[in-house]
Amino acid sequence: MKARAEKLAQRILLVIALSAISSLILIALFIFKEGTPIMVKMGLRRFLFSSEWEPQAGLFGIYPMIVASLWVTLGAMLIGAPLGIAGAIFLNEFVPKTVLRIVKPAIELLAGIPSVVYGFIGVMVLAPLIRNHLGGPGLSILAAAVILGVMILPTVISISTDAIGAVPNSYREGALALGATRWQAVHMVILKAARSGIIASIILAMGRAIGETMAVIMVAGNTVKLPHSVLNSARTLTATIAFEMASATGRHREALFAIGVVLFVIIMLLNSFATVILRGRTTRA
Amino acid sequence: MSLNAKIRFVQLSLFYGAFAALKRVSMTMAERHITALIGPSGCGKSTLLRTLNRMNDLISGVRITGQVLVDGKNIYGPGTDVTELRKRIGMVFQRPNPFPLSVRDNVAFGLRVAGLTSRSDVAPIIERSLRAAWLWDQVKDRLEQPALDLPLDQQQRLCIARLLAVEPDIILMDEPCSALDPIATGKVEELMLELKKQYTIVIVTHNMQQAARISDVTGYMLLGDMIECGETAVLFTNPQDRRTQDYLSGRYG
Ligand SMILES: Nc1ncnc2c1ncn2[C@@H]1O[C@H](COP(=O)(O)OP(=O)(O)O)[C@@H](O)[C@H]1O
Ligand SMILES: [Mg+2]
């Protein structure tokens, strides 16, 4: 009786697992099926590296969007990763544990703020600041990078804090007992012990930054032109899909799916890169 | 004993919040001797040991009265540089705690902390320290490997080597053999006897035989009090206090 119930449970779980996995595979296949023909017809190189995006004229070059996405993401990482890691170090190592217990959930709450709210703040506060003090249209790569940098803070802080908190106290004591200062203990031992978790936090944050759409649409300015400065407005890959999907038909529609393929590949590459780094690091640590 | 007093506790009390973990402890520890602290678990041995390198500073709510004199100077007095103090007074912990770094970087750690980074300066010190901890032959071909891959007893001796590299003059050991098997314990004990020629050693142990085998002076603690201390041979054969007798004869925990 028991054995039969167990078998049944196993079967049900198997079916659920298979349907979950196969729906993911189907979505991936669908994106590739819809997106690859135009890349083949145009030639991958022209699709990726030409700069004219004029759907009415049948020109589909996504280079400006790739560049915009990379700049925005890189900028967000440059801002968010150091701040987030510094915050995690500070909360773990330099203030009483009670502060961590109060502040960490508060920061994680920030992750729940809808991205449209971040975007709204960017439009109302950040963009005018940039326009008045640095020049340009205000709605720009810089604005998007700053907003995204803030948006990824909860991810970076939360996961890095866990990673640093999981470092055995014996390392801390060992380092301090050898005459290390707090800061020496942190950067010579604790960060090394926590690095795989910290790297994981950065990669996850990067995934979030590349994929974020709404806030970026609102603050990046949405010009499909190759950006020359962080003060230029630009349109990212995700923003392009969101903007044009309603009106797109035929080859235009195919081109949007092709952008989906490109995003898919970028994120796959990032994740495998991360996995390789993590594996290499953990076997050595 | 008319020996050079390296360490003196004078009426030392320590409170964790309202709880008195050490009560007016007074004791003298001689230079280049091994002093053992014994007593039932929770009696304050580790706490007393940790007052010497001020590791108790890391715990919030700790309050101390009395004095701890090292080389005649109160280390709780104003103007004590705690990181300098910890370079002079090294500590070996109960569980081996090498850093998740290579063997070499573990030994070099204290030197880097002190600002010594040039490889050619560091290399001879690393070799000397590993030799002094009787570890050189086992690890000389695996200096770049993770220290955490070593067997436990080698990890513990690596922690000792890591201390020796910074040339402390006092070594504190908090039950350094409790994670080791008898053979490894024997090796570490032998090493301690060798080290005492150069270093002042204070060891906490719950193992009375160990205290009897290696220490010159033993202090017996109970509930934060230093009940009795004196030459190990005398204390073990002819304890003065009733409570020490009970403990040594196994009538206490
Ligand atoms: N961080 C701490 N906070 C509060 N009490 C502590 C702390 N560390 C130790 N104690 C208490 O102080 C007493 C002595 O502890 P300890 O020195 O670790 O004993 P031993 O090393 O002899 O086993 C114990 O009663 C213990 O519960
Ligand atoms: Mg103890």
Coordinates of N, CA, C and O and ligand atoms in Angstrom, one line a residue, chain B residues 16-17 19-22 39-48 59-60 62 174-175 204 221, ligand 1:
Chain B
Y16 N 30.5 38.9 31.7 CA 29.7 38.9 30.4 C 28.4 39.5 30.8 O 27.6 38.8 31.4
G17 N 28.2 40.8 30.6 CA 27.0 41.5 31.1 C 27.0 41.4 32.6 O 27.9 42.0 33.2
F19 N 27.0 38.6 34.3 CA 27.6 37.3 34.8 C 29.1 37.3 35.0 O 29.8 37.7 34.1
A20 N 29.5 37.0 36.2 CA 31.0 37.0 36.5 C 31.6 35.7 36.0 O 31.4 34.7 36.6
A21 N 32.4 35.8 35.0 CA 33.0 34.6 34.4 C 34.4 34.4 35.1 O 34.9 33.3 35.1
L22 N 35.0 35.5 35.5 CA 36.3 35.4 36.3 C 36.2 36.2 37.5 O 35.7 37.3 37.5
G39 N 40.3 22.4 34.6 CA 39.0 22.7 35.3 C 37.9 22.2 34.5 O 38.0 22.1 33.3
P40 N 36.7 22.0 35.1 CA 35.5 21.5 34.4 C 35.1 22.5 33.3 O 35.4 23.7 33.4
S41 N 34.4 22.0 32.3 CA 34.0 22.9 31.2 C 33.1 24.0 31.7 O 32.2 23.8 32.6
G42 N 33.3 25.2 31.3 CA 32.5 26.4 31.7 C 33.1 27.1 32.9 O 32.5 28.1 33.4
C43 N 34.2 26.7 33.4 CA 34.8 27.3 34.6 C 35.5 28.6 34.3 O 35.9 29.3 35.2
G44 N 35.7 28.9 33.0 CA 36.4 30.2 32.6 C 37.8 30.1 32.1 O 38.5 31.1 32.0
K45 N 38.2 28.9 31.8 CA 39.6 28.7 31.3 C 39.8 29.5 30.0 O 40.8 30.3 29.9
S46 N 38.9 29.3 29.0 CA 39.1 30.0 27.7 C 39.0 31.5 27.9 O 39.7 32.3 27.3
T47 N 38.1 31.9 28.8 CA 37.9 33.3 29.1 C 39.2 33.9 29.6 O 39.6 35.0 29.2
L48 N 39.8 33.2 30.6 CA 41.1 33.7 31.1 C 42.1 33.8 30.1 O 42.9 34.8 29.9
I59 N 33.6 40.8 22.0 CA 32.3 40.5 22.5 C 31.7 41.7 23.1 O 32.4 42.3 24.0
S60 N 30.5 42.1 22.7 CA 29.9 43.3 23.3 C 29.4 42.9 24.7 O 28.9 41.8 25.0
V62 N 31.3 43.0 27.5 CA 32.3 42.4 28.4 C 32.9 43.6 29.2 O 33.2 44.6 28.7
D174 N 44.2 27.0 23.1 CA 42.9 26.6 23.7 C 42.5 25.2 23.3 O 42.0 25.1 22.2
E175 N 42.8 24.3 24.1 CA 42.5 22.9 23.8 C 42.9 22.5 22.4 O 42.1 22.0 21.6
V204 N 45.2 25.7 27.6 CA 44.0 25.3 28.3 C 43.7 23.8 27.9 O 43.8 23.5 26.7
M221 N 40.9 25.8 37.9 CA 39.8 26.8 38.0 C 38.4 26.1 38.3 O 38.2 25.0 37.8
Ligands
LIG1 N1 30.4 35.3 24.8 C1 29.9 34.9 26.0 N2 28.8 35.6 26.5 C2 28.2 35.2 27.7 N3 28.7 34.2 28.5 C3 29.8 33.6 28.0 C4 30.5 33.9 26.8 N4 31.5 33.1 26.6 C5 31.6 32.3 27.7 N5 30.6 32.6 28.6 C6 30.3 31.9 29.9 O1 31.4 32.1 30.7 C7 31.7 30.9 31.4 C8 33.1 30.5 31.1 O2 33.2 30.1 29.8 P1 34.6 29.6 29.1 O3 35.7 30.5 29.5 O4 34.4 29.3 27.7 O5 34.8 28.2 29.9 P2 35.8 27.0 29.6 O6 36.7 27.4 28.6 O7 36.4 26.8 30.9 O8 34.9 25.8 29.2 C9 30.7 29.9 31.0 O9 29.7 29.9 32.0 C10 30.1 30.4 29.7 O10 28.8 30.1 29.6

